[in-house]
Every structure is written in structure tokens, then in C-alpha cells.
Amino acid sequence: MHRIVLLVLLVTLGVCGGRSAEAQVRALVVTGLAGDDDRAATQAKECDQWKELLTGSGVKEADCKVVHDAARIEAVTPNVRDQVLGQLSGWAKEVKEQDDLVIVLIGYGVSRDGAFAFQVHGKRLTGDDLAGAFKKIKARSITVFMMGPGAGNLGMAIRGSNAVTVAAT
């Protein structure tokens, strides 16, 4: 993990101050379309590393959710897009204003006709999907880490929402 990513994560989690004692941190780590078995193994390893980093930084195990795009092996029901949007919808109902959210997208982002999409099997997870879901969440902060090609397009896609993007390609 790069030092700058770790620093941003620690600031987000309030390790460097500014977070109330009652605040909760929730995290969602998502792996997208891998393309081949080698990339799938790499993404699974990155997912494990993120989960370890998050739980080691104070996120409770129960508050660190993982969604894998396992469609290469078997049908994912519900699909990744629906699982992610379902988790964000649930958070919109339970998250308090002092809480922080960390979302990690591991995989490929593409831009089609100027619109960002995170590659998953089935219907893609778009920037509009994410921005719409983020606007309904009343968290103190939402930090989205996009790890992979096309990551830079995510920031433009969710502008106007209450989220900050950290892109690493």
C-alpha cells in the first residue's frame, strides 16, 4: 500500500484528529471485472490487504463489507451493482452525520460517451449510480478509493456529491 493512500485513510478514519468518539467508520471493498485468472487473483489479494488495513485502522469487522465480482466462476445474485447500491441504500438509513465511510473499488473504470462506469458482470456501476447514492447519505465524510485503470474518471463522475475520490492507477 502506498504511503499517501495510508495517510489519506488515517486522516479519513480520524486517527489524526477531528472525529468524535461516538462516530463509526464503515467500509465497503468491491472487486470488479478482472478479465483473467491472474488479475482475479491480484484483485482478491488487494481486497484482502484493504480489509486488513481497514480493520487494523479501527473499522470493526462487522462494519467492513466486501463484494466480489465472482461471475467468472458462478452467477452472482444479486449482481455486484445491486449489492453495492443496496449497501449504500442501507447506509443512507443508518449512518449518522458524525460517521465516516470508506469505499474501495478495485478493478477497471471506463469512460463511455464521457460517463464513468466501474466494470462488473451485468449492468455496470456508473458514476451517476454512485453520486445519486452518496447524496442520500448524511455521513461526515465519504472517501472513495479507486484502484485501477480509469480511476481518474471517477472524480469527475461523482462531482457534486459529498464524496472525495482518491485515484491510483
PDB file of C-alpha atoms in Angstrom:
ATOM      1  CA  MET A   1       0.000   0.000   0.000  1.00  0.00           C
ATOM      2  CA  HIS A   2       1.407   3.379  -0.894  1.00  0.00           C
ATOM      3  CA  ARG A   3       2.214   5.724   1.982  1.00  0.00           C
ATOM      4  CA  ILE A   4      -0.001   8.513   0.627  1.00  0.00           C
ATOM      5  CA  VAL A   5      -3.009   6.166   0.470  1.00  0.00           C
ATOM      6  CA  LEU A   6      -2.336   5.116   4.057  1.00  0.00           C
ATOM      7  CA  LEU A   7      -2.073   8.762   5.162  1.00  0.00           C
ATOM      8  CA  VAL A   8      -5.377   9.658   3.461  1.00  0.00           C
ATOM      9  CA  LEU A   9      -7.016   6.634   5.063  1.00  0.00           C
ATOM     10  CA  LEU A  10      -5.718   7.521   8.533  1.00  0.00           C
ATOM     11  CA  VAL A  11      -6.975  11.094   8.191  1.00  0.00           C
ATOM     12  CA  THR A  12     -10.345   9.798   6.975  1.00  0.00           C
ATOM     13  CA  LEU A  13     -10.620   7.463   9.939  1.00  0.00           C
ATOM     14  CA  GLY A  14      -9.852  10.308  12.320  1.00  0.00           C
ATOM     15  CA  VAL A  15      -6.582   8.904  13.594  1.00  0.00           C
ATOM     16  CA  CYS A  16      -5.085  12.351  13.040  1.00  0.00           C
ATOM     17  CA  GLY A  17      -7.926  14.073  14.937  1.00  0.00           C
ATOM     18  CA  GLY A  18     -11.272  15.650  14.183  1.00  0.00           C
ATOM     19  CA  ARG A  19     -13.558  12.652  14.726  1.00  0.00           C
ATOM     20  CA  SER A  20     -15.932  12.314  17.651  1.00  0.00           C
ATOM     21  CA  ALA A  21     -15.781   9.334  19.995  1.00  0.00           C
ATOM     22  CA  GLU A  22     -19.350   8.319  19.029  1.00  0.00           C
ATOM     23  CA  ALA A  23     -18.584   8.231  15.312  1.00  0.00           C
ATOM     24  CA  GLN A  24     -18.498   4.973  13.411  1.00  0.00           C
ATOM     25  CA  VAL A  25     -16.453   4.147  10.355  1.00  0.00           C
ATOM     26  CA  ARG A  26     -17.958   1.810   7.798  1.00  0.00           C
ATOM     27  CA  ALA A  27     -16.179   0.412   4.778  1.00  0.00           C
ATOM     28  CA  LEU A  28     -17.094  -1.292   1.538  1.00  0.00           C
ATOM     29  CA  VAL A  29     -14.442  -3.021  -0.575  1.00  0.00           C
ATOM     30  CA  VAL A  30     -15.557  -4.009  -4.088  1.00  0.00           C
ATOM     31  CA  THR A  31     -13.716  -6.035  -6.712  1.00  0.00           C
ATOM     32  CA  GLY A  32     -14.848  -5.577 -10.275  1.00  0.00           C
ATOM     33  CA  LEU A  33     -14.431  -7.436 -13.521  1.00  0.00           C
ATOM     34  CA  ALA A  34     -10.975  -8.999 -13.563  1.00  0.00           C
ATOM     35  CA  GLY A  35     -10.619 -10.124 -17.168  1.00  0.00           C
ATOM     36  CA  ASP A  36      -8.431 -13.167 -16.475  1.00  0.00           C
ATOM     37  CA  ASP A  37      -7.500 -15.520 -13.653  1.00  0.00           C
ATOM     38  CA  ASP A  38      -4.183 -13.795 -12.877  1.00  0.00           C
ATOM     39  CA  ARG A  39      -5.875 -10.412 -12.488  1.00  0.00           C
ATOM     40  CA  ALA A  40      -8.660 -12.010 -10.421  1.00  0.00           C
ATOM     41  CA  ALA A  41      -6.031 -13.404  -8.022  1.00  0.00           C
ATOM     42  CA  THR A  42      -4.341  -9.997  -7.804  1.00  0.00           C
ATOM     43  CA  GLN A  43      -7.651  -8.271  -7.089  1.00  0.00           C
ATOM     44  CA  ALA A  44      -8.527 -10.829  -4.402  1.00  0.00           C
ATOM     45  CA  LYS A  45      -5.143 -10.189  -2.746  1.00  0.00           C
ATOM     46  CA  GLU A  46      -5.666  -6.405  -2.923  1.00  0.00           C
ATOM     47  CA  CYS A  47      -9.126  -6.864  -1.414  1.00  0.00           C
ATOM     48  CA  ASP A  48      -7.676  -8.850   1.497  1.00  0.00           C
ATOM     49  CA  GLN A  49      -4.973  -6.201   2.013  1.00  0.00           C
ATOM     50  CA  TRP A  50      -7.562  -3.410   2.107  1.00  0.00           C
ATOM     51  CA  LYS A  51      -9.764  -5.276   4.540  1.00  0.00           C
ATOM     52  CA  GLU A  52      -6.753  -5.941   6.796  1.00  0.00           C
ATOM     53  CA  LEU A  53      -5.693  -2.280   6.590  1.00  0.00           C
ATOM     54  CA  LEU A  54      -9.205  -1.034   7.370  1.00  0.00           C
ATOM     55  CA  THR A  55      -9.853  -3.378  10.289  1.00  0.00           C
ATOM     56  CA  GLY A  56      -6.331  -2.735  11.575  1.00  0.00           C
ATOM     57  CA  SER A  57      -7.087   1.006  11.491  1.00  0.00           C
ATOM     58  CA  GLY A  58     -10.151   0.722  13.693  1.00  0.00           C
ATOM     59  CA  VAL A  59     -13.006  -0.305  11.406  1.00  0.00           C
ATOM     60  CA  LYS A  60     -14.980  -3.050  13.130  1.00  0.00           C
ATOM     61  CA  GLU A  61     -15.003  -6.360  11.266  1.00  0.00           C
ATOM     62  CA  ALA A  62     -18.821  -6.241  11.065  1.00  0.00           C
ATOM     63  CA  ASP A  63     -18.648  -2.748   9.516  1.00  0.00           C
ATOM     64  CA  CYS A  64     -16.210  -3.774   6.760  1.00  0.00           C
ATOM     65  CA  LYS A  65     -18.228  -5.268   3.898  1.00  0.00           C
ATOM     66  CA  VAL A  66     -16.746  -6.992   0.853  1.00  0.00           C
ATOM     67  CA  VAL A  67     -18.395  -7.524  -2.536  1.00  0.00           C
ATOM     68  CA  HIS A  68     -16.565  -9.708  -5.074  1.00  0.00           C
ATOM     69  CA  ASP A  69     -17.420  -9.943  -8.746  1.00  0.00           C
ATOM     70  CA  ALA A  70     -17.331 -13.740  -8.797  1.00  0.00           C
ATOM     71  CA  ALA A  71     -19.286 -14.052 -12.029  1.00  0.00           C
ATOM     72  CA  ARG A  72     -16.287 -15.690 -13.735  1.00  0.00           C
ATOM     73  CA  ILE A  73     -16.958 -18.693 -11.538  1.00  0.00           C
ATOM     74  CA  GLU A  74     -20.700 -18.594 -10.984  1.00  0.00           C
ATOM     75  CA  ALA A  75     -23.625 -16.250 -11.341  1.00  0.00           C
ATOM     76  CA  VAL A  76     -23.657 -13.543  -8.710  1.00  0.00           C
ATOM     77  CA  THR A  77     -27.129 -12.992  -7.310  1.00  0.00           C
ATOM     78  CA  PRO A  78     -27.806 -10.209  -6.767  1.00  0.00           C
ATOM     79  CA  ASN A  79     -25.222  -8.771  -9.140  1.00  0.00           C
ATOM     80  CA  VAL A  80     -22.358  -6.569  -7.942  1.00  0.00           C
ATOM     81  CA  ARG A  81     -24.042  -3.305  -8.929  1.00  0.00           C
ATOM     82  CA  ASP A  82     -27.191  -4.208  -6.989  1.00  0.00           C
ATOM     83  CA  GLN A  83     -25.155  -5.356  -3.962  1.00  0.00           C
ATOM     84  CA  VAL A  84     -23.177  -2.092  -3.858  1.00  0.00           C
ATOM     85  CA  LEU A  85     -26.246   0.108  -4.327  1.00  0.00           C
ATOM     86  CA  GLY A  86     -28.126  -1.976  -1.734  1.00  0.00           C
ATOM     87  CA  GLN A  87     -25.329  -1.462   0.810  1.00  0.00           C
ATOM     88  CA  LEU A  88     -25.247   2.284   0.132  1.00  0.00           C
ATOM     89  CA  SER A  89     -29.042   2.456   0.415  1.00  0.00           C
ATOM     90  CA  GLY A  90     -28.877   0.702   3.788  1.00  0.00           C
ATOM     91  CA  TRP A  91     -26.210   3.124   4.967  1.00  0.00           C
ATOM     92  CA  ALA A  92     -28.412   6.050   3.915  1.00  0.00           C
ATOM     93  CA  LYS A  93     -30.891   4.868   6.571  1.00  0.00           C
ATOM     94  CA  GLU A  94     -28.416   4.087   9.386  1.00  0.00           C
ATOM     95  CA  VAL A  95     -25.394   6.360   9.036  1.00  0.00           C
ATOM     96  CA  LYS A  96     -25.230   9.398  11.310  1.00  0.00           C
ATOM     97  CA  GLU A  97     -23.775  12.810  10.479  1.00  0.00           C
ATOM     98  CA  GLN A  98     -20.613  12.150  12.521  1.00  0.00           C
ATOM     99  CA  ASP A  99     -19.887   8.819  10.761  1.00  0.00           C
ATOM    100  CA  ASP A 100     -17.302   8.240   8.031  1.00  0.00           C
ATOM    101  CA  LEU A 101     -17.496   5.925   5.030  1.00  0.00           C
ATOM    102  CA  VAL A 102     -14.643   4.414   3.062  1.00  0.00           C
ATOM    103  CA  ILE A 103     -15.375   2.782  -0.287  1.00  0.00           C
ATOM    104  CA  VAL A 104     -12.683   0.951  -2.236  1.00  0.00           C
ATOM    105  CA  LEU A 105     -13.236  -0.002  -5.893  1.00  0.00           C
ATOM    106  CA  ILE A 106     -10.630  -2.465  -7.189  1.00  0.00           C
ATOM    107  CA  GLY A 107     -10.822  -3.057 -10.916  1.00  0.00           C
ATOM    108  CA  TYR A 108     -11.345  -1.240 -14.184  1.00  0.00           C
ATOM    109  CA  GLY A 109     -13.123   2.026 -14.763  1.00  0.00           C
ATOM    110  CA  VAL A 110     -14.118   3.047 -18.260  1.00  0.00           C
ATOM    111  CA  SER A 111     -15.478   6.189 -19.815  1.00  0.00           C
ATOM    112  CA  ARG A 112     -18.242   5.740 -22.362  1.00  0.00           C
ATOM    113  CA  ASP A 113     -19.526   8.907 -24.010  1.00  0.00           C
ATOM    114  CA  GLY A 114     -17.969  10.913 -21.179  1.00  0.00           C
ATOM    115  CA  ALA A 115     -19.644   8.868 -18.426  1.00  0.00           C
ATOM    116  CA  PHE A 116     -17.681   6.808 -15.880  1.00  0.00           C
ATOM    117  CA  ALA A 117     -18.559   3.162 -15.288  1.00  0.00           C
ATOM    118  CA  PHE A 118     -16.956   0.583 -12.976  1.00  0.00           C
ATOM    119  CA  GLN A 119     -16.670  -2.695 -14.873  1.00  0.00           C
ATOM    120  CA  VAL A 120     -18.614  -5.594 -13.352  1.00  0.00           C
ATOM    121  CA  HIS A 121     -20.508  -8.503 -14.877  1.00  0.00           C
ATOM    122  CA  GLY A 122     -24.009  -7.476 -15.807  1.00  0.00           C
ATOM    123  CA  LYS A 123     -25.066  -3.851 -15.626  1.00  0.00           C
ATOM    124  CA  ARG A 124     -22.142  -1.530 -14.897  1.00  0.00           C
ATOM    125  CA  LEU A 125     -21.908   0.562 -11.754  1.00  0.00           C
ATOM    126  CA  THR A 126     -21.930   4.123 -13.084  1.00  0.00           C
ATOM    127  CA  GLY A 127     -20.755   7.418 -11.672  1.00  0.00           C
ATOM    128  CA  ASP A 128     -24.385   8.565 -11.711  1.00  0.00           C
ATOM    129  CA  ASP A 129     -25.338   5.488  -9.624  1.00  0.00           C
ATOM    130  CA  LEU A 130     -22.681   6.335  -7.055  1.00  0.00           C
ATOM    131  CA  ALA A 131     -23.318  10.100  -6.982  1.00  0.00           C
ATOM    132  CA  GLY A 132     -27.060   9.530  -6.507  1.00  0.00           C
ATOM    133  CA  ALA A 133     -26.470   7.080  -3.656  1.00  0.00           C
ATOM    134  CA  PHE A 134     -23.872   9.329  -1.971  1.00  0.00           C
ATOM    135  CA  LYS A 135     -26.233  12.312  -1.961  1.00  0.00           C
ATOM    136  CA  LYS A 136     -28.666  10.326   0.211  1.00  0.00           C
ATOM    137  CA  ILE A 137     -26.025   9.501   2.850  1.00  0.00           C
ATOM    138  CA  LYS A 138     -25.570  12.016   5.670  1.00  0.00           C
ATOM    139  CA  ALA A 139     -22.044  10.958   6.671  1.00  0.00           C
ATOM    140  CA  ARG A 140     -19.355  13.384   7.818  1.00  0.00           C
ATOM    141  CA  SER A 141     -17.158  12.090   5.012  1.00  0.00           C
ATOM    142  CA  ILE A 142     -17.265   9.615   2.160  1.00  0.00           C
ATOM    143  CA  THR A 143     -13.861   8.729   0.761  1.00  0.00           C
ATOM    144  CA  VAL A 144     -13.734   6.616  -2.387  1.00  0.00           C
ATOM    145  CA  PHE A 145     -10.500   4.886  -3.368  1.00  0.00           C
ATOM    146  CA  MET A 146     -10.456   3.722  -6.997  1.00  0.00           C
ATOM    147  CA  MET A 147      -7.619   1.319  -7.660  1.00  0.00           C
ATOM    148  CA  GLY A 148      -7.050   0.507 -11.314  1.00  0.00           C
ATOM    149  CA  PRO A 149      -7.141   1.797 -14.882  1.00  0.00           C
ATOM    150  CA  GLY A 150      -9.653   4.553 -15.492  1.00  0.00           C
ATOM    151  CA  ALA A 151      -9.585   5.657 -11.853  1.00  0.00           C
ATOM    152  CA  GLY A 152      -9.104   9.310 -12.734  1.00  0.00           C
ATOM    153  CA  ASN A 153     -12.525   9.469 -14.401  1.00  0.00           C
ATOM    154  CA  LEU A 154     -14.338   8.628 -11.155  1.00  0.00           C
ATOM    155  CA  GLY A 155     -13.716  12.030  -9.545  1.00  0.00           C
ATOM    156  CA  MET A 156     -15.405  13.835 -12.418  1.00  0.00           C
ATOM    157  CA  ALA A 157     -18.277  11.351 -12.388  1.00  0.00           C
ATOM    158  CA  ILE A 158     -19.236  11.917  -8.753  1.00  0.00           C
ATOM    159  CA  ARG A 159     -18.566  15.654  -8.551  1.00  0.00           C
ATOM    160  CA  GLY A 160     -21.404  17.452  -6.871  1.00  0.00           C
ATOM    161  CA  SER A 161     -21.877  14.615  -4.392  1.00  0.00           C
ATOM    162  CA  ASN A 162     -20.500  14.683  -0.843  1.00  0.00           C
ATOM    163  CA  ALA A 163     -17.662  12.268  -1.658  1.00  0.00           C
ATOM    164  CA  VAL A 164     -13.947  12.707  -2.161  1.00  0.00           C
ATOM    165  CA  THR A 165     -12.081  10.482  -4.602  1.00  0.00           C
ATOM    166  CA  VAL A 166      -8.529   9.170  -4.288  1.00  0.00           C
ATOM    167  CA  ALA A 167      -7.479   7.596  -7.588  1.00  0.00           C
ATOM    168  CA  ALA A 168      -4.494   5.305  -8.064  1.00  0.00           C
ATOM    169  CA  THR A 169      -3.861   3.655 -11.414  1.00  0.00           C
TER     170      THR A 169
END
